[in-house]
C-alpha cells in the first residue's frame, strides 16, 4: 500500500491514531456544547444549590474534557511508540487507555443506574421557577421563565390549578400562546432523553475503542520486547 518494509508498522497504526483523535475531539465537542449550550446554561443558572443539576452539569463537562485529552494523548503516544519502537512510550499509551477505560466504565454504569436523574433534576428546576412566577413572588423569576420558554419553544405545563392562564400569557412567546404550545415538562424530558441516548452511545463506542487500544498497545509492547520488530526481519545466522 505504498509503504516499505520498515515503514509498514507505522503506516498500519496511522488510521487507528486518527480514529482515536477524532473520538477524543467528538467527546470534547459534545462536552463543550452541553456545558455552554443555551438550554443547559439557562437551567444551570436558575437551579438552586440544593438541586443536583448544577453539580451534574459541571462534572459532566470536566469529565468529558479530561477523557478527550486522555484519548488524544494515548493516540499520540501510541503513534510515537510505533515509530520509535519504544517500550516506554508504549507502556504510557497503554496506561492512558486503561485510565480512560477506568473512567468510562463508572460513567456508563452511573448513566444506567441513574437513567432519569438528569431529566428529573432539570424538570425540578422548571417546576420551581414556574411556581415562583405563579405566586408572583419574584419579577426576576418571570424573566427566567420567559427565557426558558423561548429556548425550549414550549409554553407552561399541564397543571390542576385553574389560575395558570396569566403565567402562560405573560411568559410564553406569542405564537406558542395562540397555538397552545408544547408542555415544557414533556419538551424538556424529550430533549434530554435524545441527548442522553446519544451520550450513552458515545460512551459505548469509547469503551470499545479503549479496549481495542489496550490490546493494540499490549501487542506492540510484546512485539518490541521480544525483538520482533521489522528492522531485524529477514536477518538470519547460519549455524
C-alpha atoms as one frame of an Amber mdcrd trajectory, in Angstrom:
protein
   0.000   0.000   0.000   2.836   2.405  -0.712   4.861   1.513   2.418   8.305
  -0.003   2.559   9.041  -2.942   4.806  10.461  -0.734   7.538   7.553   1.714
   7.316   4.817  -0.922   7.378   4.123  -0.870  11.118   3.820   2.943  11.423
   1.596   3.091   8.325  -0.760   0.497   9.750  -1.074   2.383  13.013  -1.907
   5.720  11.377  -5.665   5.120  10.748  -6.192   3.965  14.339  -4.424   7.078
  15.622  -6.708   9.313  13.568  -9.802   7.465  14.827  -8.775   7.889  18.460
  -8.088  11.581  17.908 -11.464  12.050  16.205 -13.168  10.242  19.079 -11.432
  12.493  21.602 -12.397  15.617  19.649 -16.007  14.395  19.401 -16.219  13.942
  23.166 -14.657  17.363  23.769 -17.098  18.985  21.325 -20.108  17.293  22.899
 -18.975  18.297  26.400 -18.462  21.910  25.328 -21.837  22.116  23.587 -23.593
  20.588  26.610 -21.834  22.954  29.016 -22.192  26.210  27.077 -25.384  25.430
  25.162 -28.228  27.884  25.724 -30.724  25.399  27.148 -28.267  23.770  29.543
 -26.825  27.107  30.651 -30.256  28.560  31.410 -31.228  25.669  33.656 -27.823
  25.647  35.356 -28.009  29.368  36.163 -31.532  29.069  37.538 -31.025  25.911
  39.627 -30.589  26.189  43.374 -27.673  24.790  45.350 -29.945  22.070  46.707
 -30.680  20.847  43.197 -28.318  18.217  41.764 -28.380  19.526  38.210 -25.677
  22.168  38.645 -23.245  19.575  40.044 -24.029  17.153  37.219 -23.688  19.956
  34.667 -20.160  20.931  35.727 -18.983  17.380  36.493 -20.002  16.126  33.036
 -18.070  18.948  31.356 -14.822  18.378  33.246 -15.106  14.607  32.855 -15.625
  14.931  29.095 -12.661  17.286  28.654 -10.341  15.075  30.727 -11.495  11.969
  28.858 -10.944  13.562  25.442  -7.456  14.763  26.416  -6.585  11.280  27.702
  -7.703   9.601  24.468  -5.837  12.093  22.281  -2.692  11.705  24.400  -2.973
   7.915  24.227  -3.262   8.074  20.438  -0.213  10.342  20.125   1.868   8.188
  22.469   0.906   5.025  20.591   1.829   6.602  17.274   5.181   7.827  18.615
   5.840   4.434  20.218   5.206   2.685  16.899   7.592   4.937  15.002  10.324
   4.864  17.649   9.651   1.275  18.760   9.864   2.467  22.351   8.590   0.232
  25.132   8.358   3.218  27.495   6.076   5.183  25.178   4.020   2.058  24.512
   3.532   1.488  28.233   2.495   5.123  28.682  -0.015   4.760  25.856  -1.445
   1.625  27.464  -1.714   3.447  30.793  -3.671   6.285  29.153  -6.074   3.835
  27.523  -6.503   1.988  30.813  -7.105   5.278  32.629  -9.783   6.232  30.095
 -11.361   2.787  30.431 -11.470   3.078  34.229 -13.280   6.404  33.858 -15.697
   5.250  31.158 -16.997   2.170  32.984 -18.235   4.082  36.099 -19.719   6.785
  33.839 -21.663   4.201  31.810 -22.808   2.435  35.000 -23.933   5.742  36.517
 -25.930   6.567  33.406 -27.572   3.118  33.507 -28.416   3.182  37.240 -29.433
   6.878  37.313 -31.185   6.918  33.967 -33.679   9.647  34.895 -31.748  11.720
  37.447 -30.640  14.375  34.955 -34.144  14.690  33.490 -35.769  14.836  36.921
 -33.382  17.475  38.252 -33.869  19.634  35.156 -37.661  19.385  35.374 -37.490
  20.203  39.105 -35.742  23.462  38.222 -38.513  24.360  35.785 -41.193  23.456
  38.359 -39.546  25.704  40.928 -39.343  28.712  38.574 -42.889  28.163  37.315
 -44.368  28.050  40.816 -42.402  31.131  41.849 -43.885  33.055  38.930 -47.378
  31.692  39.586 -47.247  33.026  43.142 -45.911  36.374  41.848 -43.075  36.347
  44.370 -40.306  37.453  42.013 -40.241  39.515  38.837 -36.732  38.200  38.132
 -38.103  34.641  38.044 -40.628  35.770  35.466 -37.774  36.869  33.212 -36.043
  33.495  33.707 -39.227  31.585  32.894 -39.682  33.619  29.720 -36.113  32.788
  28.662 -36.726  29.062  29.265 -39.921  29.135  27.202 -38.139  30.844  24.335
 -35.179  28.442  24.469 -37.241  25.236  24.564 -40.034  26.568  22.325 -42.657
  25.475  24.832 -45.365  27.105  26.906 -46.165  26.339  30.546 -47.251  22.940
  31.824 -50.420  20.992  32.367 -51.477  21.756  35.911 -54.557  21.090  38.076
 -54.563  24.773  39.083 -57.052  26.937  37.294 -55.186  30.233  37.634 -52.238
  29.494  35.384 -53.513  31.347  32.309 -51.780  34.571  33.311 -48.435  32.778
  33.610 -48.540  31.469  30.055 -49.846  34.718  28.581 -47.047  36.800  30.095
 -44.064  34.423  29.752 -44.687  32.394  26.580 -43.852  33.517  23.030 -46.946
  34.852  21.273 -47.049  32.081  18.681 -46.896  29.435  21.413 -49.776  31.026
  23.363 -52.093  31.204  20.363 -51.193  27.716  19.142 -51.363  26.091  22.591
 -47.660  25.353  22.741 -45.983  22.203  23.953 -45.936  21.274  27.619 -42.494
  22.335  28.879 -42.022  19.366  31.182 -42.582  16.956  28.299 -40.431  19.067
  25.980 -37.547  19.094  28.472 -37.872  15.354  29.042 -37.872  14.540  25.314
 -34.926  16.850  24.633 -32.808  15.354  27.404 -33.750  11.779  26.518 -32.420
  12.236  22.983 -29.282  13.949  24.257 -28.561  11.336  26.922 -29.169   8.460
  24.499 -26.546   9.980  22.211 -24.151  10.385  25.149 -24.673   6.757  26.190
 -23.994   5.584  22.626 -20.798   7.646  22.508 -19.709   6.142  25.833 -20.223
   2.649  24.418 -18.145   3.476  21.335 -15.419   4.990  23.512 -15.304   1.880
  25.723 -14.911  -0.338  22.655 -12.099   1.827  21.274 -10.234   1.949  24.584
 -10.338  -1.847  24.863  -9.043  -2.071  21.304  -6.334   0.468  22.158  -5.215
  -1.556  25.173  -4.949  -4.709  23.062  -3.081  -2.809  20.349  -0.532  -1.276
  22.714  -0.088  -4.599  24.543   0.670  -6.376  21.270   3.075  -3.601  20.285
   4.879  -3.746  23.647   5.378  -7.520  23.471   6.429  -7.235  19.842   9.145
  -4.744  20.752  10.084  -6.603  23.923  10.812  -9.854  22.094  12.778  -8.023
  19.403  10.349  -8.945  16.643  10.439  -5.509  15.010  10.580  -5.195  11.234
  14.076  -3.738  11.201  15.509  -7.152  12.095  13.178  -9.203   9.935  14.995
 -11.197   7.267  18.392 -11.272   9.070  19.445 -14.825   9.852  22.577 -16.530
  11.175  23.539 -19.959   9.834  24.931 -22.469  12.306
